[in-house]
CSV table of C-alpha atoms in Angstrom, one decimal:
chain,number,residue,atom,x,y,z
P,1,MET,CA,87.0,89.2,120.8
P,2,LYS,CA,89.6,87.8,119.0
P,3,LYS,CA,93.6,87.9,117.6
P,4,LEU,CA,93.1,87.7,113.9
P,5,ILE,CA,95.9,86.9,111.4
P,6,PHE,CA,96.5,89.8,108.7
P,7,ALA,CA,98.5,92.0,106.6
P,8,PHE,CA,98.2,95.4,105.5
P,9,LEU,CA,98.9,96.5,102.5
P,10,SER,CA,101.6,97.8,101.0
P,11,VAL,CA,101.1,100.8,99.3
P,12,LEU,CA,101.4,103.6,101.3
P,13,LEU,CA,98.3,105.2,99.6
P,14,CYS,CA,95.6,103.1,101.5
P,15,ILE,CA,96.0,104.8,104.8
P,16,CYS,CA,97.7,105.4,108.0
P,17,LEU,CA,97.4,106.1,111.8
P,18,ALA,CA,97.9,109.6,112.4
P,19,SER,CA,96.2,112.3,115.3
P,20,CYS,CA,92.9,113.2,114.8
P,21,GLY,CA,90.3,116.7,115.5
P,22,SER,CA,91.2,118.8,117.6
P,23,GLU,CA,90.4,119.2,121.5
P,24,GLU,CA,87.4,119.9,123.0
P,25,SER,CA,87.4,122.6,126.0
P,26,GLY,CA,84.8,123.5,128.6
P,27,ASN,CA,81.6,122.8,129.9
P,28,LYS,CA,80.1,120.8,126.2
P,29,ASN,CA,76.4,119.5,126.7
P,30,GLU,CA,76.0,118.8,122.9
P,31,THR,CA,78.0,116.6,120.5
P,32,PRO,CA,80.2,119.3,118.3
P,33,GLU,CA,79.9,118.4,113.8
P,34,SER,CA,83.3,116.6,112.2
P,35,THR,CA,85.5,119.1,111.3
P,36,ALA,CA,87.1,116.5,108.5
P,37,ALA,CA,87.4,118.2,104.7
P,38,GLU,CA,84.2,117.1,102.8
P,39,THR,CA,86.0,118.0,99.4
P,40,GLN,CA,87.9,115.5,97.6
P,41,ASN,CA,90.3,116.4,94.2
P,42,ASP,CA,88.5,114.6,91.1
P,43,PRO,CA,89.9,110.8,90.9
P,44,THR,CA,92.0,109.5,88.2
P,45,LEU,CA,93.1,105.2,87.9
P,46,PRO,CA,96.7,104.5,88.6
P,47,GLU,CA,99.4,105.6,86.2
P,48,GLY,CA,99.3,102.8,83.4
P,49,VAL,CA,96.0,101.4,84.2
P,50,ASN,CA,94.0,101.5,81.2
P,51,PRO,CA,91.0,100.4,80.6
P,52,GLU,CA,91.6,99.4,77.2
P,53,ASP,CA,93.6,96.9,77.7
P,54,TYR,CA,91.1,94.5,79.6
P,55,PHE,CA,88.4,92.3,78.2
P,56,LYS,CA,85.5,94.1,81.2
P,57,PHE,CA,86.6,97.0,82.8
P,58,VAL,CA,83.9,98.5,85.6
P,59,THR,CA,85.2,101.1,87.7
P,60,PHE,CA,83.0,102.2,91.0
P,61,ASP,CA,82.5,105.9,91.9
P,62,LEU,CA,83.9,107.1,95.1
P,63,PRO,CA,81.6,108.3,97.6
P,64,GLU,CA,81.1,112.1,97.7
P,65,GLY,CA,81.6,114.0,101.2
P,66,SER,CA,83.4,113.1,104.9
P,67,LEU,CA,85.3,109.6,104.3
P,68,ARG,CA,84.3,110.1,108.4
P,69,GLU,CA,81.0,109.6,107.1
P,70,VAL,CA,80.9,107.0,104.5
P,71,ALA,CA,82.7,104.7,107.0
P,72,VAL,CA,80.3,105.1,109.3
P,73,ASN,CA,77.4,104.5,107.5
P,74,TYR,CA,78.7,101.0,105.8
P,75,MET,CA,79.2,99.8,109.0
P,76,TYR,CA,75.0,101.3,109.5
P,77,GLU,CA,74.5,99.6,106.2
P,78,GLN,CA,76.1,96.4,107.5
P,79,ALA,CA,74.0,96.6,111.0
P,80,ASN,CA,71.5,97.3,109.6
P,81,ILE,CA,70.8,94.4,106.5
P,82,GLU,CA,67.4,92.7,107.3
P,83,TRP,CA,66.9,88.7,106.4
P,84,LYS,CA,65.3,85.7,107.7
P,85,PRO,CA,66.8,82.6,108.2
P,86,SER,CA,65.4,79.5,105.9
P,87,LYS,CA,65.1,77.0,108.9
P,88,THR,CA,67.2,77.5,112.0
P,89,PHE,CA,71.0,76.8,112.0
P,90,THR,CA,73.4,77.0,114.9
P,91,TYR,CA,77.1,77.4,114.4
P,92,GLY,CA,80.5,78.8,116.2
P,93,ASN,CA,84.2,78.3,117.4
P,94,LYS,CA,85.6,78.0,121.2
P,95,TYR,CA,89.1,78.9,121.9
P,96,GLU,CA,91.7,78.9,125.1
P,97,HIS,CA,90.3,82.3,126.4
P,98,TRP,CA,86.8,82.6,124.7
P,99,GLY,CA,84.7,81.4,122.0
P,100,PHE,CA,80.9,82.0,120.4
P,101,GLU,CA,77.8,80.3,119.8
P,102,LEU,CA,75.2,81.5,117.5
P,103,THR,CA,71.9,80.3,116.8
P,104,TYR,CA,69.3,81.6,114.6
P,105,LYS,CA,65.7,80.6,114.2
P,106,ALA,CA,63.8,80.2,111.3
P,107,GLY,CA,61.3,82.5,110.0
P,108,THR,CA,62.8,85.3,112.9
P,109,VAL,CA,63.8,89.0,111.5
P,110,TYR,CA,67.2,89.4,112.2
P,111,HIS,CA,69.1,92.5,111.6
P,112,GLY,CA,72.9,92.8,110.0
P,113,LEU,CA,74.9,90.5,109.0
P,114,PRO,CA,75.9,87.8,110.8
P,115,TYR,CA,79.5,86.9,113.1
P,116,THR,CA,81.5,84.9,111.4
P,117,ASN,CA,85.3,84.1,110.4
P,118,LEU,CA,84.1,83.8,107.3
P,119,SER,CA,84.0,87.7,105.7
P,120,CYS,CA,81.7,89.0,103.1
P,121,SER,CA,80.5,92.5,101.8
P,122,ILE,CA,77.2,93.2,101.6
P,123,GLY,CA,76.9,92.6,98.2
P,124,GLU,CA,77.5,89.3,98.4
P,125,PHE,CA,75.6,88.8,101.0
P,126,GLN,CA,72.3,90.5,99.3
P,127,LYS,CA,73.3,87.9,96.5
P,128,PHE,CA,72.3,85.2,98.6
P,129,LEU,CA,69.3,86.5,99.9
P,130,ASP,CA,68.2,87.3,96.2
P,131,GLU,CA,68.9,84.1,94.8
P,132,HIS,CA,67.0,82.7,98.5
P,133,ASN,CA,63.2,84.9,98.6
P,134,GLY,CA,65.1,87.2,101.1
P,135,THR,CA,66.8,83.8,103.5
P,136,PHE,CA,69.4,82.9,104.2
P,137,TYR,CA,70.8,80.0,105.8
P,138,ALA,CA,74.5,77.8,106.8
P,139,THR,CA,75.0,74.2,106.1
P,140,SER,CA,78.4,74.3,108.1
P,141,THR,CA,78.4,74.5,112.2
P,142,ASP,CA,81.5,76.2,112.2
P,143,GLY,CA,81.8,80.3,111.9
P,144,TYR,CA,85.1,80.1,109.3
P,145,GLU,CA,82.1,78.5,107.5
P,146,VAL,CA,79.7,80.8,107.5
P,147,MET,CA,79.4,83.9,105.5
P,148,GLY,CA,79.2,87.3,107.8
P,149,ALA,CA,81.9,89.8,109.7
P,150,HIS,CA,83.3,90.1,113.2
P,151,CYS,CA,84.2,93.0,114.3
P,152,ASN,CA,88.0,93.9,112.8
P,153,SER,CA,86.5,92.6,108.8
P,154,SER,CA,83.3,95.0,109.1
P,155,ILE,CA,85.4,98.0,110.1
P,156,CYS,CA,87.6,96.9,106.9
P,157,HIS,CA,84.7,96.5,104.7
P,158,SER,CA,84.0,100.4,105.5
P,159,PHE,CA,87.2,101.6,104.7
P,160,GLN,CA,86.9,99.9,101.7
P,161,GLN,CA,84.7,101.6,100.4
P,162,PHE,CA,87.9,104.2,99.1
P,163,THR,CA,90.8,103.0,100.3
P,164,PRO,CA,92.1,99.4,99.5
P,165,VAL,CA,93.3,98.5,102.9
P,166,VAL,CA,93.8,95.1,103.6
P,167,CYS,CA,93.1,94.6,107.5
P,168,MET,CA,93.1,90.7,108.4
P,169,THR,CA,93.9,91.6,112.0
P,170,SER,CA,93.5,94.4,114.5
P,171,ASN,CA,98.0,94.5,114.7
P,172,GLN,CA,97.9,97.6,112.7
P,173,TYR,CA,96.2,99.4,114.9
P,174,MET,CA,98.5,98.7,117.5
P,175,PRO,CA,101.7,101.3,117.8
P,176,SER,CA,103.5,99.4,119.8
P,177,TYR,CA,104.0,97.1,117.1
P,178,LYS,CA,106.7,99.2,115.7
P,179,ASP,CA,107.2,97.5,112.4
P,180,GLU,CA,102.6,96.9,111.8
P,181,PHE,CA,101.7,99.5,112.6
P,182,VAL,CA,101.8,102.1,110.3
P,183,GLY,CA,100.6,105.4,111.7
P,184,LYS,CA,100.7,108.0,114.6
P,185,ILE,CA,98.1,107.2,117.7
P,186,CYS,CA,95.3,109.7,118.5
P,187,GLY,CA,95.4,111.8,121.4
P,188,ASN,CA,99.3,112.0,123.2
P,189,TYR,CA,100.0,109.1,125.1
P,190,THR,CA,103.2,107.0,125.7
P,191,VAL,CA,103.2,103.7,123.3
P,192,PRO,CA,105.7,101.9,125.3
P,193,ASP,CA,107.5,99.2,122.8
P,194,GLY,CA,106.6,96.0,121.3
P,195,VAL,CA,104.1,95.4,124.7
P,196,GLN,CA,100.9,93.3,124.0
P,197,LEU,CA,98.5,94.0,125.8
P,198,THR,CA,96.4,97.5,125.5
P,199,GLN,CA,96.3,97.3,129.2
P,200,HIS,CA,100.2,98.4,129.2
P,201,ILE,CA,99.6,100.7,127.2
P,202,ILE,CA,97.2,102.5,129.4
P,203,GLU,CA,99.2,101.9,133.0
P,204,ALA,CA,102.0,103.6,131.1
P,205,ASN,CA,100.0,107.3,131.3
P,206,THR,CA,98.1,109.3,133.6
P,207,PRO,CA,94.0,108.9,133.7
P,208,ASP,CA,94.2,112.6,132.1
P,209,ILE,CA,95.8,111.8,129.5
P,210,MET,CA,93.7,109.2,128.4
P,211,TYR,CA,90.9,111.1,128.6
P,212,GLU,CA,91.6,113.6,126.4
P,213,ALA,CA,92.9,110.9,123.6
P,214,TYR,CA,89.5,110.1,123.6
P,215,ALA,CA,88.0,113.2,123.8
P,216,GLN,CA,90.1,113.8,120.2
P,217,ALA,CA,88.7,111.2,118.5
P,218,ASP,CA,86.2,111.2,116.0
P,219,MET,CA,83.3,109.2,113.4
P,220,GLY,CA,84.9,107.0,111.7
P,221,ASP,CA,88.4,106.2,114.3
P,222,VAL,CA,88.8,102.8,116.0
P,223,ILE,CA,89.1,102.3,119.5
P,224,MET,CA,90.4,98.6,120.3
P,225,THR,CA,91.3,96.7,123.7
P,226,LYS,CA,94.2,93.9,123.3
P,227,ASP,CA,95.7,90.8,124.3
P,228,ASP,CA,97.7,88.8,122.6
P,229,VAL,CA,99.1,86.7,125.4
P,230,ARG,CA,95.1,85.5,125.7
P,231,GLY,CA,94.1,85.6,122.4
P,232,VAL,CA,92.0,88.5,122.6
P,233,THR,CA,91.1,91.2,121.1
P,234,HIS,CA,88.2,93.6,119.9
P,235,ASP,CA,87.2,96.8,117.9
P,236,ARG,CA,84.6,99.4,117.8
P,237,MET,CA,84.5,102.1,115.4
P,238,VAL,CA,83.4,105.5,116.5
P,239,ALA,CA,80.4,106.5,115.3
P,240,LYS,CA,80.4,110.4,116.6
P,241,LYS,CA,82.8,112.6,117.4
P,242,ALA,CA,83.4,112.5,121.2
P,243,PHE,CA,81.0,114.0,123.7
P,244,VAL,CA,83.0,115.9,126.6
P,245,THR,CA,82.3,117.2,129.1
P,246,ARG,CA,85.0,119.8,131.6
P,247,GLY,CA,84.6,120.6,135.1
P,248,ALA,CA,85.4,124.4,136.1
P,249,ASN,CA,89.1,124.0,136.3
P,250,GLY,CA,89.3,122.4,132.2
P,251,LYS,CA,89.7,118.8,133.3
P,252,ILE,CA,87.5,116.1,131.5
P,253,ASN,CA,84.9,115.1,133.6
P,254,PRO,CA,85.0,111.3,132.1
P,255,ASN,CA,81.7,109.7,134.1
P,256,ARG,CA,80.2,112.6,132.0
P,257,SER,CA,82.4,112.2,129.1
P,258,TYR,CA,80.9,109.4,126.1
P,259,LEU,CA,81.3,107.8,122.6
P,260,VAL,CA,79.3,106.9,120.3
P,261,THR,CA,80.3,103.4,118.8
P,262,VAL,CA,78.7,101.4,116.3
P,263,GLU,CA,80.1,97.7,115.9
P,264,GLN,CA,79.6,93.9,115.6
P,265,THR,CA,79.8,91.8,118.2
P,266,ASP,CA,79.3,88.3,118.7
P,267,THR,CA,75.8,88.2,121.4
P,268,PHE,CA,72.3,89.5,120.5
P,269,ASP,CA,71.9,93.1,121.4
P,270,GLU,CA,69.1,91.8,124.2
P,271,THR,CA,70.0,96.1,125.4
P,272,ARG,CA,67.7,97.1,122.4
P,273,LYS,CA,64.0,97.3,123.6
P,274,ASP,CA,62.3,97.8,119.5
P,275,GLY,CA,62.3,94.2,119.1
P,276,VAL,CA,65.5,94.1,116.9
P,277,ASN,CA,67.0,90.9,117.1
P,278,THR,CA,70.8,91.8,116.0
P,279,THR,CA,75.0,91.3,116.8
P,280,TRP,CA,75.3,94.8,115.8
P,281,TRP,CA,75.6,96.7,118.9
P,282,VAL,CA,74.5,100.1,117.9
P,283,ASP,CA,74.8,103.8,119.0
P,284,HIS,CA,75.7,102.8,122.6
P,285,GLN,CA,77.8,105.1,124.7
P,286,TYR,CA,80.5,104.1,127.0
P,287,THR,CA,82.0,106.7,129.0
P,288,PHE,CA,86.2,107.5,129.2
P,289,THR,CA,85.7,105.3,132.7
P,290,GLN,CA,84.9,102.5,131.4
P,291,LEU,CA,86.7,102.5,128.3
P,292,TYR,CA,89.6,103.1,130.7
P,293,ALA,CA,88.5,100.5,132.9
P,294,SER,CA,88.3,97.7,129.9
P,295,ASN,CA,92.3,99.2,128.0
P,296,TYR,CA,90.8,101.3,125.1
P,297,ILE,CA,92.7,102.7,123.0
P,298,PRO,CA,92.1,105.5,120.6
P,299,VAL,CA,93.6,105.2,117.0
P,300,THR,CA,92.5,107.3,113.8
P,301,PHE,CA,93.5,107.4,110.0
P,302,GLU,CA,95.2,109.5,108.5
P,303,ILE,CA,93.3,109.7,104.8
P,304,PHE,CA,90.4,111.2,106.6
P,305,GLU,CA,92.6,114.3,106.6
P,306,THR,CA,93.7,114.5,103.2
P,307,ASN,CA,89.7,113.0,102.3
P,308,GLU,CA,91.5,111.7,99.2
P,309,GLY,CA,90.0,107.8,97.9
P,310,VAL,CA,91.6,105.9,95.6
P,311,LEU,CA,89.3,105.4,92.9
P,312,PRO,CA,88.5,101.6,92.8
P,313,TYR,CA,87.7,99.3,89.6
P,314,LEU,CA,87.2,95.2,88.6
P,315,THR,CA,88.7,93.8,85.7
P,316,LEU,CA,88.6,90.8,83.2
P,317,ASP,CA,91.3,91.0,81.6
P,318,LYS,CA,89.9,88.8,78.6
P,319,GLU,CA,87.0,87.2,77.2
P,320,PRO,CA,87.1,83.4,78.2
P,321,ASN,CA,87.9,80.7,75.1
P,322,ALA,CA,84.6,80.2,73.4
P,323,SER,CA,85.5,76.5,72.4
P,324,ALA,CA,87.2,76.0,76.2
P,325,VAL,CA,84.6,76.7,77.4
P,326,SER,CA,82.6,73.8,75.1
P,327,LYS,CA,84.9,71.8,76.7
P,328,GLY,CA,84.6,72.7,80.3
P,329,ILE,CA,87.4,75.5,80.8
P,330,VAL,CA,86.6,79.2,82.0
P,331,ASP,CA,90.0,80.9,81.5
P,332,GLY,CA,90.9,84.3,82.6
P,333,THR,CA,91.7,86.3,85.3
P,334,VAL,CA,89.9,89.1,87.9
P,335,THR,CA,91.2,91.8,89.1
P,336,SER,CA,90.7,94.6,91.3
P,337,ASN,CA,93.1,97.6,92.8
P,338,TYR,CA,90.8,96.5,96.3
P,339,PRO,CA,90.8,93.5,97.2
P,340,VAL,CA,88.5,91.4,95.0
P,341,ARG,CA,85.5,90.0,98.0
P,342,TYR,CA,84.4,86.9,95.9
P,343,VAL,CA,84.3,85.8,92.2
P,344,HIS,CA,81.1,83.8,91.4
P,345,ILE,CA,81.3,81.7,88.3
P,346,SER,CA,77.9,79.4,87.5
P,347,LEU,CA,75.9,77.6,85.1
P,348,TYR,CA,72.0,77.9,84.3
P,349,ASP,CA,70.1,76.3,82.1
P,350,GLY,CA,67.7,77.1,79.6
P,351,GLU,CA,64.7,77.9,82.4
P,352,ASN,CA,68.2,80.0,84.5
P,353,ASN,CA,67.7,77.8,86.8
P,354,LEU,CA,71.4,77.3,88.7
P,355,VAL,CA,73.1,74.8,87.3
P,356,SER,CA,76.5,74.6,88.7
P,357,ARG,CA,78.9,77.6,90.8
P,358,GLN,CA,82.2,77.3,92.0
P,359,VAL,CA,82.6,80.6,94.6
P,360,GLN,CA,85.9,82.0,95.5
P,361,GLN,CA,85.3,84.3,98.4
P,362,ASN,CA,86.8,85.6,102.0
P,363,ASN,CA,89.5,87.6,100.1
P,364,TYR,CA,91.3,89.7,102.6
P,365,ASP,CA,94.4,90.3,100.3
P,366,VAL,CA,93.7,89.0,97.3
P,367,PHE,CA,93.4,91.3,93.8
P,368,LYS,CA,93.6,88.9,91.0
P,369,VAL,CA,91.8,85.7,90.7
P,370,SER,CA,92.4,82.8,88.7
P,371,LEU,CA,88.8,81.5,86.6
P,372,LYS,CA,90.7,78.5,84.9
P,373,LYS,CA,91.4,77.4,89.2
P,374,HIS,CA,89.0,77.4,90.6
P,375,SER,CA,86.5,77.2,87.8
P,376,VAL,CA,88.1,72.7,87.8
P,377,LYS,CA,85.1,71.8,89.5
P,378,LEU,CA,81.9,74.2,87.6
P,379,PHE,CA,81.3,70.8,85.3
P,380,ASP,CA,81.4,68.2,87.0
P,381,GLY,CA,78.7,66.3,86.7
P,382,VAL,CA,77.7,68.0,84.2
P,383,SER,CA,75.7,66.5,81.3
P,384,ALA,CA,76.2,67.5,77.5
P,385,GLY,CA,73.8,70.2,77.1
P,386,ASN,CA,73.5,74.2,76.4
P,387,TYR,CA,73.7,76.4,79.3
P,388,THR,CA,74.8,80.0,80.3
P,389,LEU,CA,78.0,80.8,82.0
P,390,VAL,CA,78.5,84.2,83.9
P,391,ILE,CA,81.0,85.6,85.3
P,392,ASP,CA,79.9,87.7,88.8
P,393,ALA,CA,82.8,89.0,91.1
P,394,GLY,CA,82.3,91.9,94.0
P,395,ILE,CA,84.6,94.3,95.8
P,396,CYS,CA,83.1,96.0,99.0
P,397,ARG,CA,82.5,99.6,97.3
P,398,GLY,CA,81.0,97.3,94.1
P,399,ASP,CA,79.6,94.4,92.4
P,400,ALA,CA,79.5,93.7,88.8
P,401,GLU,CA,78.7,90.9,85.9
P,402,LEU,CA,81.2,91.1,84.3
P,403,TYR,CA,80.9,87.9,81.9
P,404,ARG,CA,77.4,86.1,80.9
P,405,THR,CA,77.6,84.4,77.7
P,406,GLU,CA,74.9,80.8,76.1
P,407,PHE,CA,77.3,78.1,74.4
P,408,THR,CA,76.8,74.1,74.2
P,409,TYR,CA,78.0,71.9,76.6
P,410,ASN,CA,80.0,68.9,75.1
P,411,GLY,CA,80.5,66.7,77.9
């Protein structure tokens, strides 16, 4: 779908690509259960992090059970959030080798975060819906200014339910980029150094080797096709353990073997027969033959083997200075060990009407947000009087109100 620019969190506890589940054998007519571990050690805060050092310190529970299931379930959550446009709007972007344009019609029910380049969590999107009677609209025609998610960021959001991985592009999934790739391939396929196309990885292997790699894919893993010469990439999350059919000779039948995926796309799913309007392609089946022909490679993550996540927290380092607030200055810093997806600094009048808001959002690799820096324009055009200041923020795992105070603005 597209090439994105990104960086991965340098802390190695995040996530690595590694060899995935056990190989299937024999004729199979049903999908085997995932073999991933489903127990976790009790999570603790990183050494040296003391909640007493902060004005506000919020922790979010790690999800229980298989992290593979957690990742897939969050993809489904992103795909199923329901909303209506309050007015018809169209947006998109055009590039040399691909592009998209989407129109959402007023009053029509849609499912899923919109396909966009400005990534947001479910929490941030739901906040907008709650404040606008369940409706969403975009004032810009530029996909970089519309809240939502694309194929890669939606997967990143899912991983950030349990690990502070930073995925700004899909290069981290490309095993030929050895300086960026941080794990092992899923299967035993050969990877030529430095190739920019997954096609060249496919061509360096026999079909049977790639079929066996697909056969090892399990829920939560990623399949990717990439052409960095043309700037075109698409990622899909595997939703179920591979369905594999073998012949009497033990070889995989690629036409009868398939992966089930969930993915965010730039096109409405016209195959839906249930009347659902969505760009999310949910539980589509792709045969090994189709995946091979489209140059998809499978990758997986070591965290699915350990099944141990990183406890998320969100903080406000100090209480904003009351005297400074009365003069239109909001100080303090929001921090997290996960990327801070957004910070909203809001002013409400005595009737709880939103008067002004400054938003810091679309954070891929931002773990610290200065309130003073991002609230410079908060009081522009605001008259002297009594107001309520609210600071709320969110990571993909959850959202929190960090501060609320009533005060008198001196103007």
